[in-house]
Short mmCIF file of C-alpha atoms in Angstrom, two decimals:
data_model
loop_
_atom_site.label_atom_id
_atom_site.label_comp_id
_atom_site.label_asym_id
_atom_site.label_seq_id
_atom_site.Cartn_x
_atom_site.Cartn_y
_atom_site.Cartn_z
CA MET A 1 -15.77 -25.48 7.86
CA LEU A 2 -15.37 -23.90 11.26
CA SER A 3 -16.09 -20.21 11.51
CA ARG A 4 -13.40 -17.83 12.67
CA ARG A 5 -15.33 -17.31 15.90
CA ALA A 6 -15.52 -21.05 16.50
CA LEU A 7 -11.80 -21.41 15.93
CA LEU A 8 -11.09 -18.70 18.42
CA ALA A 9 -13.55 -20.08 20.93
CA GLY A 10 -11.77 -23.42 20.81
CA MET A 11 -8.56 -21.95 22.08
CA GLY A 12 -9.68 -21.92 25.68
CA ALA A 13 -9.20 -19.17 28.17
CA ALA A 14 -5.41 -18.92 28.00
CA PRO A 15 -4.05 -17.18 24.91
CA PHE A 16 -0.54 -18.58 25.30
CA ALA A 17 1.00 -22.01 24.94
CA LEU A 18 4.51 -22.79 26.12
CA ILE A 19 6.61 -24.41 23.40
CA GLU A 20 9.94 -24.28 25.22
CA PRO A 21 11.14 -22.98 28.58
CA GLY A 22 11.08 -19.20 28.76
CA PHE A 23 9.23 -18.73 25.47
CA ALA A 24 5.49 -18.47 24.91
CA GLN A 25 3.67 -18.45 21.62
CA LEU A 26 0.06 -17.49 21.12
CA ALA A 27 -2.17 -20.54 21.13
CA GLY A 28 -4.48 -21.28 18.24
CA ASN A 29 -4.95 -19.23 15.10
CA ALA A 30 -3.66 -15.74 14.38
CA PHE A 31 -5.14 -13.92 11.40
CA ILE A 32 -3.37 -11.48 9.08
CA VAL A 33 -6.27 -9.41 7.76
CA SER A 34 -5.86 -7.74 4.37
CA GLY A 35 -8.19 -5.19 2.81
CA PHE A 36 -7.60 -6.45 -0.72
CA PRO A 37 -8.34 -9.63 -2.70
CA ALA A 38 -6.21 -12.73 -2.49
CA GLY A 39 -3.56 -13.04 -5.16
CA GLY A 40 -2.54 -9.39 -5.12
CA MET A 41 0.56 -7.56 -3.97
CA GLY A 42 -0.29 -7.96 -0.28
CA ASP A 43 -0.19 -11.74 -0.56
CA LEU A 44 3.45 -11.57 -1.66
CA VAL A 45 4.21 -10.24 1.82
CA SER A 46 1.60 -11.74 4.12
CA ARG A 47 1.75 -15.38 3.05
CA PRO A 48 5.55 -15.87 3.26
CA LEU A 49 5.61 -14.05 6.60
CA ALA A 50 2.72 -16.17 7.84
CA GLU A 51 4.78 -19.27 7.08
CA LYS A 52 7.76 -17.90 8.98
CA LEU A 53 5.64 -16.86 11.99
CA ARG A 54 3.74 -20.14 12.22
CA GLY A 55 4.86 -22.00 15.31
CA THR A 56 6.83 -19.04 16.67
CA TYR A 57 4.39 -16.16 17.08
CA ALA A 58 1.26 -18.33 17.08
CA GLY A 59 0.38 -21.97 16.70
CA ASN A 60 -1.10 -21.22 13.30
CA MET A 61 -1.05 -18.17 11.00
CA LEU A 62 -3.83 -17.58 8.50
CA VAL A 63 -4.35 -14.85 5.90
CA GLU A 64 -7.87 -13.47 5.63
CA SER A 65 -9.24 -10.91 3.15
CA LYS A 66 -11.83 -8.34 4.20
CA VAL A 67 -12.28 -6.73 0.82
CA GLY A 68 -14.04 -3.47 0.07
CA ALA A 69 -14.07 0.30 0.51
CA GLY A 70 -10.42 0.62 -0.47
CA GLY A 71 -9.20 -1.21 2.64
CA ARG A 72 -11.44 0.56 5.14
CA ILE A 73 -13.53 -2.54 5.88
CA ALA A 74 -10.43 -4.42 6.98
CA ALA A 75 -9.29 -1.53 9.15
CA GLU A 76 -12.68 -1.30 10.84
CA PHE A 77 -12.71 -5.06 11.43
CA VAL A 78 -9.33 -5.07 13.16
CA LYS A 79 -10.23 -1.96 15.15
CA ARG A 80 -13.06 -3.96 16.76
CA ALA A 81 -10.98 -7.11 17.37
CA ASN A 82 -9.81 -8.23 20.81
CA PRO A 83 -6.36 -6.81 21.67
CA ASP A 84 -4.92 -10.29 22.20
CA GLY A 85 -2.41 -10.26 19.35
CA LEU A 86 -4.38 -12.72 17.24
CA THR A 87 -5.75 -10.23 14.70
CA ILE A 88 -3.18 -8.37 12.60
CA LEU A 89 -4.00 -5.71 10.04
CA GLN A 90 -1.90 -5.50 6.88
CA ILE A 91 -2.73 -2.31 5.01
CA PRO A 92 -1.19 0.22 2.57
CA SER A 93 -0.20 3.56 4.00
CA SER A 94 -2.97 5.48 2.21
CA VAL A 95 -5.60 3.86 4.40
CA MET A 96 -3.91 5.27 7.50
CA VAL A 97 -2.34 8.56 6.44
CA LEU A 98 -4.33 9.77 3.41
CA TYR A 99 -7.92 8.62 3.93
CA PRO A 100 -8.42 10.64 7.14
CA HIS A 101 -7.98 13.82 5.09
CA ILE A 102 -10.46 12.97 2.31
CA TYR A 103 -13.22 10.84 3.88
CA GLN A 104 -15.48 12.98 6.01
CA ASN A 105 -17.05 10.06 7.90
CA LEU A 106 -14.15 7.69 8.47
CA ALA A 107 -15.09 5.03 11.02
CA TYR A 108 -11.63 4.62 12.55
CA ASP A 109 -8.88 6.79 13.95
CA PRO A 110 -5.48 5.63 12.61
CA PHE A 111 -3.68 6.74 15.76
CA ALA A 112 -6.18 5.98 18.53
CA ASP A 113 -7.55 2.67 17.26
CA PHE A 114 -4.36 0.80 16.33
CA ALA A 115 -0.97 -0.17 17.73
CA PRO A 116 1.63 0.22 14.98
CA VAL A 117 3.90 -2.82 14.66
CA THR A 118 6.15 -2.15 11.65
CA MET A 119 6.17 -1.40 7.98
CA THR A 120 7.07 -4.47 5.93
CA THR A 121 7.79 -3.14 2.44
CA THR A 122 7.93 0.07 0.44
CA TYR A 123 7.07 0.44 -3.24
CA SER A 124 7.09 3.04 -5.98
CA PHE A 125 4.57 4.29 -8.53
CA SER A 126 4.95 4.45 -12.30
CA PHE A 127 3.46 7.02 -14.69
CA THR A 128 2.81 4.56 -17.49
CA ALA A 129 1.96 4.94 -21.18
CA SER A 130 0.03 2.43 -23.29
CA ALA A 131 0.05 1.84 -27.04
CA ALA A 132 -2.78 4.39 -27.30
CA LEU A 133 -0.20 7.12 -26.83
CA PRO A 134 2.04 8.00 -29.82
CA ASP A 135 5.43 6.33 -29.66
CA SER A 136 7.06 9.77 -29.78
CA VAL A 137 5.78 10.51 -26.26
CA ARG A 138 8.64 9.39 -24.05
CA THR A 139 8.77 11.91 -21.18
CA VAL A 140 6.35 13.77 -18.95
CA SER A 141 7.02 16.94 -20.93
CA ASP A 142 6.13 15.09 -24.14
CA PHE A 143 2.91 13.95 -22.53
CA VAL A 144 1.97 17.47 -21.38
CA THR A 145 2.43 18.73 -24.95
CA TRP A 146 0.31 15.88 -26.31
CA ALA A 147 -2.43 16.40 -23.69
CA LYS A 148 -2.77 20.07 -24.53
CA ALA A 149 -3.09 19.21 -28.23
CA ASN A 150 -5.56 16.38 -27.55
CA PRO A 151 -7.78 17.54 -24.66
CA GLY A 152 -10.55 15.10 -25.52
CA LYS A 153 -8.22 12.11 -25.19
CA SER A 154 -6.29 13.19 -22.10
CA SER A 155 -7.39 10.80 -19.36
CA PHE A 156 -5.55 8.69 -16.82
CA GLY A 157 -6.41 5.38 -15.25
CA ILE A 158 -6.19 4.75 -11.51
CA PRO A 159 -6.93 1.62 -9.47
CA ALA A 160 -9.20 3.44 -7.02
CA THR A 161 -10.73 6.84 -6.38
CA GLY A 162 -8.97 8.73 -3.60
CA SER A 163 -5.84 6.58 -3.72
CA ALA A 164 -2.32 7.99 -3.64
CA LEU A 165 -2.15 7.19 -7.36
CA HIS A 166 -5.23 9.35 -7.92
CA PHE A 167 -3.51 12.20 -6.13
CA ALA A 168 -0.41 11.80 -8.31
CA GLY A 169 -2.59 12.47 -11.33
CA MET A 170 -4.30 15.44 -9.73
CA MET A 171 -0.93 16.88 -8.77
CA LEU A 172 0.34 16.56 -12.35
CA GLN A 173 -2.81 18.21 -13.67
CA ARG A 174 -2.45 21.07 -11.23
CA ALA A 175 1.26 21.58 -11.94
CA SER A 176 1.01 21.45 -15.73
CA ASP A 177 -2.45 22.98 -16.27
CA ILE A 178 -3.55 20.25 -18.66
CA PRO A 179 -6.96 18.66 -19.22
CA PHE A 180 -6.66 15.37 -17.36
CA THR A 181 -9.69 13.21 -16.51
CA ALA A 182 -9.37 10.47 -13.90
CA VAL A 183 -10.82 7.08 -14.86
CA PRO A 184 -11.12 4.94 -11.72
CA TYR A 185 -11.07 1.14 -11.90
CA ARG A 186 -11.89 -1.54 -9.38
CA GLY A 187 -8.27 -2.41 -8.67
CA GLY A 188 -4.97 -2.64 -10.48
CA GLY A 189 -5.88 -5.82 -12.42
CA PRO A 190 -8.72 -4.37 -14.53
CA LEU A 191 -6.70 -1.20 -15.08
CA LEU A 192 -3.74 -3.21 -16.34
CA THR A 193 -6.01 -5.13 -18.74
CA ASP A 194 -7.23 -1.90 -20.34
CA MET A 195 -3.72 -0.46 -20.48
CA LEU A 196 -2.44 -3.53 -22.33
CA SER A 197 -5.38 -3.22 -24.72
CA GLY A 198 -4.74 0.47 -25.34
CA VAL A 199 -8.14 1.49 -24.02
CA ILE A 200 -6.65 4.34 -21.99
CA PRO A 201 -3.51 6.35 -22.87
CA VAL A 202 -1.78 6.62 -19.49
CA SER A 203 -2.17 5.46 -15.93
CA PHE A 204 -0.58 5.71 -12.52
CA ASN A 205 0.30 2.25 -11.24
CA VAL A 206 2.07 0.41 -8.48
CA LEU A 207 5.39 -0.24 -10.21
CA GLY A 208 5.43 -3.97 -9.56
CA GLU A 209 2.12 -4.45 -11.38
CA VAL A 210 3.41 -3.00 -14.65
CA LEU A 211 7.14 -3.79 -14.43
CA PRO A 212 7.07 -7.02 -16.50
CA HIS A 213 5.12 -5.26 -19.26
CA ILE A 214 7.47 -2.28 -19.25
CA LYS A 215 10.42 -4.63 -19.60
CA SER A 216 8.68 -6.50 -22.44
CA GLY A 217 7.92 -3.24 -24.27
CA LYS A 218 4.14 -3.59 -24.14
CA LEU A 219 3.98 -0.53 -21.87
CA ARG A 220 6.48 2.24 -21.22
CA ALA A 221 7.25 4.25 -18.12
CA LEU A 222 7.30 8.01 -18.65
CA ALA A 223 8.46 8.54 -15.06
CA VAL A 224 8.57 7.05 -11.61
CA CYS A 225 6.90 9.03 -8.84
CA SER A 226 9.38 8.27 -6.05
CA PRO A 227 11.80 10.90 -4.70
CA GLU A 228 14.71 8.98 -6.26
CA ARG A 229 15.00 6.61 -9.19
CA SER A 230 13.84 3.06 -8.63
CA LYS A 231 16.54 0.41 -8.61
CA PHE A 232 14.07 -1.72 -10.56
CA LEU A 233 13.93 0.88 -13.40
CA PRO A 234 17.18 2.80 -13.03
CA ASP A 235 17.02 4.33 -16.53
CA VAL A 236 13.63 5.99 -15.95
CA ALA A 237 13.75 9.54 -14.58
CA THR A 238 11.66 10.62 -11.61
CA MET A 239 8.88 13.18 -11.80
CA ARG A 240 11.11 15.42 -9.72
CA GLU A 241 13.95 15.17 -12.23
CA GLN A 242 11.50 16.10 -15.00
CA GLY A 243 10.43 19.33 -13.35
CA PHE A 244 7.60 18.24 -11.04
CA ALA A 245 9.24 18.60 -7.65
CA ASP A 246 6.10 18.05 -5.57
CA ILE A 247 5.32 14.65 -7.10
CA ALA A 248 7.65 12.58 -4.94
CA LEU A 249 5.51 9.77 -3.56
CA THR A 250 6.09 6.26 -2.27
CA GLU A 251 3.83 3.96 -0.34
CA TRP A 252 4.42 1.40 2.36
CA LEU A 253 2.66 -1.73 3.50
CA GLY A 254 2.31 -1.83 7.28
CA TRP A 255 1.22 -4.17 10.05
CA PHE A 256 -0.97 -3.04 12.95
CA LEU A 257 -2.64 -4.59 15.99
CA PRO A 258 -5.73 -3.26 17.77
CA SER A 259 -5.10 -0.51 20.27
CA LYS A 260 -4.53 -1.71 23.85
CA THR A 261 -2.64 -4.75 22.62
CA PRO A 262 0.06 -5.38 25.27
CA ALA A 263 3.41 -3.89 24.34
CA ASP A 264 5.20 -7.20 24.77
CA LEU A 265 3.04 -8.72 22.02
CA VAL A 266 3.64 -5.75 19.73
CA ASN A 267 7.39 -6.03 20.27
CA ARG A 268 7.37 -9.81 19.88
CA LEU A 269 5.59 -9.57 16.52
CA ASN A 270 7.87 -6.75 15.42
CA GLY A 271 10.99 -8.81 16.11
CA LEU A 272 9.71 -11.88 14.30
CA VAL A 273 8.73 -9.83 11.24
CA ARG A 274 12.22 -8.34 11.25
CA GLU A 275 13.73 -11.82 11.15
CA GLY A 276 11.35 -12.90 8.39
CA LEU A 277 12.20 -9.93 6.20
CA ARG A 278 15.90 -10.83 6.41
CA SER A 279 15.31 -14.08 4.53
CA PRO A 280 17.27 -13.95 1.23
CA GLU A 281 14.58 -16.06 -0.41
CA LEU A 282 11.83 -13.61 0.59
CA VAL A 283 13.91 -10.58 -0.42
CA ALA A 284 14.41 -12.11 -3.88
CA ARG A 285 10.71 -12.91 -4.25
CA LEU A 286 9.72 -9.39 -3.26
CA ALA A 287 12.19 -7.89 -5.73
CA GLU A 288 10.42 -9.68 -8.57
CA SER A 289 7.45 -7.40 -7.85
CA ALA A 290 9.52 -4.26 -7.18
CA LEU A 291 8.90 -4.48 -3.43
CA GLU A 292 11.66 -3.52 -1.00
CA PRO A 293 11.69 -4.99 2.53
CA ASN A 294 11.73 -2.28 5.15
CA HIS A 295 11.53 -2.82 8.90
CA GLN A 296 11.21 -0.30 11.74
CA SER A 297 10.68 -0.47 15.47
CA PRO A 298 7.12 0.29 16.61
CA GLU A 299 8.28 3.71 17.82
CA GLU A 300 10.02 4.52 14.53
CA PHE A 301 7.00 3.34 12.58
CA ALA A 302 4.64 5.52 14.64
CA THR A 303 6.87 8.57 14.09
CA MET A 304 7.05 7.99 10.34
CA MET A 305 3.29 7.45 10.17
CA ARG A 306 2.68 10.80 11.86
CA ARG A 307 5.09 12.48 9.45
CA ASP A 308 3.35 10.96 6.42
CA TYR A 309 -0.02 11.94 7.86
CA GLU A 310 1.06 15.58 8.00
CA LYS A 311 2.50 15.42 4.48
CA TRP A 312 -0.76 14.12 3.04
CA SER A 313 -2.68 16.75 4.97
CA GLU A 314 -0.90 19.45 2.96
CA ILE A 315 -1.41 17.63 -0.34
CA ALA A 316 -5.12 17.06 0.33
CA LYS A 317 -5.62 20.71 1.23
CA ALA A 318 -3.90 21.83 -1.97
CA THR A 319 -6.13 19.67 -4.16
CA ASP A 320 -9.30 20.34 -2.12
CA PHE A 321 -10.42 16.78 -2.82
CA LYS A 322 -13.04 15.20 -0.55
CA ILE A 323 -15.22 12.10 -0.65
CA VAL A 324 -18.65 12.33 0.93
CA GLU A 325 -20.52 9.07 1.52
#
């Protein structure tokens, strides 16, 4: 099997190949680099878009996982890549707008080291109960009452330390003054396994990961953490509606290129992603996992990213949570 370097080396000096008059695609292989394992939520976005961009943006589009450190390894890899448009970072918003406030030795600057292309999807979080919690607990208020009566059992599962889901739990603990111990897992899959087995009473999850099990009755949603109700669970009240106004969180999945990538390449990729996200077939597939397509111009995306960065700065200061490595 050829290495990635060998593939790139075989492209020759010119990065473009003309496929029709007036239109140039990138020659060779472009890589969509994800910070998380194959088969997860990111693949639901990257692989269909790779198919749609193949032969238009680049001669070939491949999806590559650089797993580890909660997505930071992938970000560092793309930061160091050539700014030729052939290496695209797909990453959740936390890696760009939350991590800079909690990791004291972050090896990348989200604003200086990357050219924002567009967000691709947004998604909500669920505050989820397992069978370990009494059936009478149906709301966040019910849970707070139970937690105060059962301090030794009051723990919550999260897919990763320092994630936005971790902060949702810390914010609930702070607002309700309950004993609430975070139990971090190595991803949403292992957490879901323990929730279905009743190992842990509650968890904060990406909605799409638990939605089928909520609908089947194996799990139940006590709340969604988005500012407004999710169209995928319209009967479940938000945290805000249940008295926790500050817990109004959503996350996005975004695409980035290395800084100094020419603006025409950034804009070209942005436009093609926009067209891909308009596909009714893709929209339907994303909805099955509670993902909503969402496209912005590079300028709009950069503005929103800065706004989210400032929002998480305030949240991180309030919790005083830091990770020292």
